[in-house]
Amino acid sequence: SGSVRAARPGSAAGRERVGHGASAVPPSGDGGSSAVVVKMRGLPYSASDEQIADFFSGLRIAPNGVSIGRDAGGRPSGEAHVEFCSDNDAQAAMAFNRQRMSAPGGGSRYIELFRTKQLSSGARGRSAAAGDAAVAASGGGADSLRLRGMPFHSTEADVSSFFKGYSIAAGGIKLGPQGGHGHVRFASVEEARRALVSLNHSYMGNRYIELFWAS
């Protein structure tokens, strides 16, 4: 069969090493379209994409599938999301829950893993493409995006900072109606589309933000 079985955690001497032994390999035929994301918590602040791939040695990570979280100051948050090539790979990754990753100075950090329901990048791309088509057809709300997953203490300034480099309409940022949600109206449809494609599933503080076309 084409599926990959995880190494037994007990034999994972590789969990402690910091080399580049694992690789993010392109998906092969067995379920590559059903990639699943695993959240990591407790990472050393110095952790790199290569270290994270090495932690999951033997499993298939989607190309550019490692997303390291950063706080409001741009510093690593100790969390990351890893997109695998199949549900089997993500399931096998959970065998490494509560394993340790080497940290600078000879210590190690205890890593917690969580399955998430985040969409894969391929599915996100298809969703964005479908959204673009819907916008072209309807025009309603075409210049606006909804945000979900924001820190509950978020301010309009935090949202503006998240969309730095994108043109937001005057008075275009609205928070709520529920905690962690918001609505942003951009200066143009193209600007909203560009923000959706570039920033969907990026971090605000240590939270993973989902963006949707506003209905």
mmCIF file of N, CA and C in Angstrom, residues 155-157 159-160 163 168-175 183-185:
data_model
loop_
_atom_site.group_PDB
_atom_site.id
_atom_site.type_symbol
_atom_site.label_atom_id
_atom_site.label_comp_id
_atom_site.label_asym_id
_atom_site.label_seq_id
_atom_site.Cartn_x
_atom_site.Cartn_y
_atom_site.Cartn_z
ATOM 1 N N THR A 155 -8.474 44.674 18.794
ATOM 2 C CA THR A 155 -8.982 46.017 18.539
ATOM 3 C C THR A 155 -8.989 46.277 17.033
ATOM 4 N N GLU A 156 -9.585 47.398 16.638
ATOM 5 C CA GLU A 156 -9.537 47.769 15.221
ATOM 6 C C GLU A 156 -8.093 47.966 14.775
ATOM 7 N N ALA A 157 -7.248 48.470 15.671
ATOM 8 C CA ALA A 157 -5.834 48.661 15.333
ATOM 9 C C ALA A 157 -5.152 47.323 15.062
ATOM 10 N N VAL A 159 -6.610 44.647 13.840
ATOM 11 C CA VAL A 159 -7.091 44.199 12.527
ATOM 12 C C VAL A 159 -6.382 44.980 11.424
ATOM 13 N N SER A 160 -6.231 46.289 11.620
ATOM 14 C CA SER A 160 -5.540 47.118 10.635
ATOM 15 C C SER A 160 -4.096 46.639 10.456
ATOM 16 N N PHE A 163 -3.830 43.490 8.360
ATOM 17 C CA PHE A 163 -3.971 43.760 6.921
ATOM 18 C C PHE A 163 -3.018 44.862 6.450
ATOM 19 N N ILE A 168 -7.722 49.432 2.998
ATOM 20 C CA ILE A 168 -9.013 49.243 3.651
ATOM 21 C C ILE A 168 -9.826 50.530 3.499
ATOM 22 N N ALA A 169 -11.112 50.398 3.197
ATOM 23 C CA ALA A 169 -11.984 51.567 3.040
ATOM 24 C C ALA A 169 -12.088 52.318 4.360
ATOM 25 N N ALA A 170 -12.300 53.611 4.294
ATOM 26 C CA ALA A 170 -12.458 54.429 5.502
ATOM 27 C C ALA A 170 -13.604 53.886 6.339
ATOM 28 N N GLY A 171 -13.348 53.652 7.626
ATOM 29 C CA GLY A 171 -14.372 53.105 8.513
ATOM 30 C C GLY A 171 -14.739 51.673 8.180
ATOM 31 N N GLY A 172 -13.853 50.972 7.459
ATOM 32 C CA GLY A 172 -14.191 49.643 6.948
ATOM 33 C C GLY A 172 -13.993 48.492 7.916
ATOM 34 N N ILE A 173 -13.474 48.740 9.109
ATOM 35 C CA ILE A 173 -13.234 47.665 10.077
ATOM 36 C C ILE A 173 -14.346 47.654 11.121
ATOM 37 N N LYS A 174 -15.028 46.512 11.233
ATOM 38 C CA LYS A 174 -16.075 46.343 12.245
ATOM 39 C C LYS A 174 -15.769 45.074 13.035
ATOM 40 N N LEU A 175 -15.822 45.169 14.365
ATOM 41 C CA LEU A 175 -15.600 44.011 15.222
ATOM 42 C C LEU A 175 -16.949 43.407 15.616
ATOM 43 N N HIS A 183 -15.306 42.087 10.512
ATOM 44 C CA HIS A 183 -15.701 42.329 9.120
ATOM 45 C C HIS A 183 -14.851 43.484 8.608
ATOM 46 N N VAL A 184 -14.270 43.313 7.432
ATOM 47 C CA VAL A 184 -13.409 44.351 6.856
ATOM 48 C C VAL A 184 -13.834 44.637 5.423
ATOM 49 N N ARG A 185 -14.046 45.920 5.126
ATOM 50 C CA ARG A 185 -14.369 46.336 3.758
ATOM 51 C C ARG A 185 -13.128 46.993 3.158
#
